[in-house]
Each structure stands twice: as structure tokens, then as C-alpha cells.
């Protein structure tokens, strides 16, 4: 680990997933001073991805007109099971990583202390510290993007479970006869309501002749489809897209109901790319359906809200992790 | 609250539900010295039920050749949302109770300090303290009886949630198009795998002409059907009953998978009347199905076991509650 001067006042948060790497530079009050984004290129293998993370961190630091010497610590959320003590990524299915010593390798590249945790834990940490000003004792975070993950704050602390894999809410079965999930089971929350699930449904219906504004916008193969395009299509009156998104939102509501019945939290926060793009379209449905599924007489006052941090939840949480670890 | 002499060494645990009241007298090492059981007769109203609880406690104390003066405290699990501070039953749907001051009223009847919590929390407390000798940091209890409830131990402590209604795992949706639950939704775990769900399926099939050994044993209306009868029928080769129980066990396995994915616990314990009667028939299936539904690469070492306390989990937990509260 590199020597740190007392002038190292800044923090870097990194959120990396199967598709892209985001890095943000923060000051001690968690204000973002600059950020950078590059693609992950997971297929090139872990050494290459770690180099790309290092480059993305350097780009973000440069963007903020700072140098790495002024950075006190780097906090990083990785998409999989992480040993937070050693900074080892134990298993990351989307990257096909097993036992990658991420902390050690990144510290070699950058000469700054690195701290690693699961990406959804980190996103929840960011939401909890930077966004939930009431500091609820128990809060559940649901992050809907390419996949669906969760982060749990119980009794005021991030809850990780015995082998640090708690919060895999994307693989909660909601419909035992539902569509196949890439995990091998059927009817997982992720297979019903993630961006991947929504896109798959739209693309397969289009192949079967379904008309939609999306093909006018993007061409028949819908190759460059993004969550924001769904919003545009809905606002232009596309009933088909509206219906697909509504169904996904209903499943989000059922998932919220399940989690509230199990954990009786004060707050449920929904974040991630899908919520960032479609909050206005989905949140009303999510809340309405969740209220139907929450057991009558219980959890009347639970707050169900969208995160305002959007895609910045992960980098903010990374900065919080680094801040806490280098205090 | 009554004055207590230093000779009051014994503890009473009470488990009461919509159907029956159980009371047990325990010494300080949690050995059961005597117990009693009477029907609840919920339809007579809360005053009458509280009198019956008091009578059941007195019967158990008498059974143990003791007097109430020798009892230090009474711990009681109630089927609903409970304010553990005040001992008020806030809401108990099966009893149709709202805001019943159970602690205060029982103390008036018995002159002994009374402590109240939710029945599944109490059962989990009993299992955790008296049965799980390894004292896992995180353990999930699933109690399958007339309904299905859960008890959560997280970070070594009973977890209650913000308004003390955590653990309502019976209303986790597993099959969004499944059978109607009495809560109003469809496909709740409880509507798929509780004793009520199993019995309903059997009775409705018998009405439709299904042959089963159960009607030979109990007559065509199956009025006195109990969980133990299912075991007898299965052991006598009744394939229909075997199939119904197997399906319920599969849903138990899916529920275990969901809870393990969400909470990543060390241990999952299954208890309650159905498990007590049918552990040999269901546990193998529960474990096998749960392993299929636990996300690959996670929670490999989670233990999934039946509770040996059976119907005594509740009274044992009540005694633990009373012991802790009167230390």
C-alpha cells in the first residue's frame, strides 16, 4: 500500500459492471468534482479489466484537475461476491471472474489504498449516506439495471450475510412458472423486470410482427435500444411499450411487497438505470402494487421512493467506503 | 406487576394461536417440567381468551407440582403484530384482535410479570437458544402450521423490523398466478404449503372423486384430518397424498431458496406442526429444491435442518423471553 501524505484529501468511487466502468472523484463532503466512464470489455480478461479500471480512475482524477497523490482512497463496487477484508472478488458471474485479487492489483497500478465490496452494497451505502437524510434503521435498496440486485441496511448498518452474498433479490422467485432466468431457474424477479427482461420481451414481440415507435426510432433490429428510448416511446403514446414497462413495474411492486413483508423496513429505495430513466412511468405503479401486497395492518408507513442518485449511487457509495476506511 | 420473592425460580412459556393454547413450565436450565393445552375459542372474544390463557398457565404450573408464587415470569408468543415494550397485541388477524393489552390483563389475572412478542419470533428464540448450539450469527426460522410464519436472527439478535412485523414470510409471493390466500393476494407461500393449503387441496380433490386412504381412515368429509394422518397415508402407500405433500415441500424449498438469496444465513430451520409430523417426508425435498434455487456460487454451506423442538418451540421461546426479561 502506498504512503499517503496528509494532503491526500480526495476520494474516488468506482462502480464497475459487466458493461461499463464509472469513476468519480469526491471531496470530503461527498461532492462530485469530476468523473469518467469507459466500457469494461470483460471478454479481454481480468488483467485487462483491472488496467481499464485504473485508467478510468486516472481519467476521473484528471477531469477534476487533481493528481493521484491527492487521493486518499479508492472505494470500488464489483458485480459479484466479494471478500471485503482481502478485497478479493470471489465470484462474479457476469465477468466470469473467480478469486481475482482486485484490491492488490489495483493498488499496484495506482499506488493508492483500494477498498472493495459488492456493487449493490456500495450503491446502497451511497444512497443511505448521501440521500436518506432521515437515516432509517432499516432500508432496502433495489437496483434495476441489466440485472437486479439489492442492498440491505439493517439496524443502521450495511448487512452482508455470512459469506457476503446477501441481497441477491434478483433471484427471488415471483412466478414459479415464469420466464427462464440466466441463473437456470424460472420466474426470478430479474427475469421479469430487469432491463434485459424488458428488452427481450420487446425484441421478441417485434420479431413476431408487433408494431412500435421504437423501430421507427432505432431500426428493426433495435440494436441500440436503451432505457431512455422506452421513456420516449411511452411519451409519444406507444401503448405496447407502455404495457411492457407497466408489467415490469408490477413485478417490482410485488418484489417490494415481499421484501417489506419479510424485513418490515422504514424505507424502500429503487435505483439503477431503469428507474433513473423511467421513474415517472414506473414508481406510481410500484407503490400501488406494493401496497396491495404488503400484509394488511403492517408496514403502513413504509416509504417507497426512487433514488435521485441514479447511476451515481455506485460511485458515491465507493467514495463513502473509501472515506470510512481511511478515516 | 406483582411482587416477586427471590424463591420464584421457574419460568412459564405460552404459545397461543387461533386454535389452541399451549403452556409449559421450565426451570432455569430450560428443562420442561410440565405443560398444558386447551383450545383458544377465539370466537368468544379477547376477555374470554385471556381467561383461558390464565387457566392454561395455572394448569401447567399445577401439572409441574408448583404454585404461581414460584414463577418468576411468563413469556408469551401471540399470533400477530405485538408491541413488545407495552405487551399490547396491535393486530392479530386470526383472532380478530386490535389493540388488546394482553400483558396488563394477564398480569391482573396471574400476579406474575408477563412479556409478550410475536409467536414466530418467540418460536425462533426458542429454537435459537435451546437448539442451535453453534449460535449462528444469522439464522432463518420457517414455521409451517395452520399458516406459515418466520423468525429472523440477524447478527446474533432477534430481528423485529421497524414496527415489529418482520418475518411475514408466509405472504411472500412465489407464484403470482397461484391459489388465492386469505390475505387477498394470490400465490403466497402460505396459500401453497401451509397445513390449511394442503388440507384444502386434499379435500377439494376428494370432493371431485379422488380416491385416498384418508377417507377410509377418517370418513368422506375428512373432518378430523391432522398432519399426522398424512404421514400415515403416505407410509401406507397413498400416492395422491404423497404427491400433494411433495408439491408443498417443493414450495418450501423455493421459499428457502428465496430467503437464502436475500439474507445469506448460516442456518435455515424449519419447524411447526407440519414439519414435526412430516419431517422425514418433506425435508429431503426441501433441501434438494432449495439447493437448485440458491444462486450458484453462493451460500454453499448453508445448513437447512428441521427443528427437533416441534410444537414445543413456542413454549421454550416464551420461557427464554421470560428468563431474559427477569434476569
Tab-separated table of C-alpha atoms in Angstrom, chain A residues 199 202-204 206-207 214-225:
chain	number	residue	atom	x	y	z
A	199	UNK	CA	-35.718	-5.521	-23.873
A	202	UNK	CA	-39.912	-6.042	-26.768
A	203	UNK	CA	-37.462	-7.547	-29.263
A	204	UNK	CA	-39.218	-10.882	-29.363
A	206	UNK	CA	-41.182	-7.058	-32.686
A	207	UNK	CA	-39.840	-10.200	-34.357
A	214	UNK	CA	-39.107	2.072	-31.265
A	215	UNK	CA	-38.435	0.522	-34.688
A	216	UNK	CA	-39.063	3.913	-36.323
A	217	UNK	CA	-36.563	5.421	-33.870
A	218	UNK	CA	-33.901	2.713	-33.975
A	219	UNK	CA	-34.474	0.385	-36.906
A	220	UNK	CA	-35.977	-3.092	-36.960
A	221	UNK	CA	-33.213	-4.866	-35.049
A	222	UNK	CA	-33.422	-2.430	-32.083
A	223	UNK	CA	-29.696	-2.957	-31.599
A	224	UNK	CA	-29.009	0.314	-29.786
A	225	UNK	CA	-32.106	0.190	-27.569
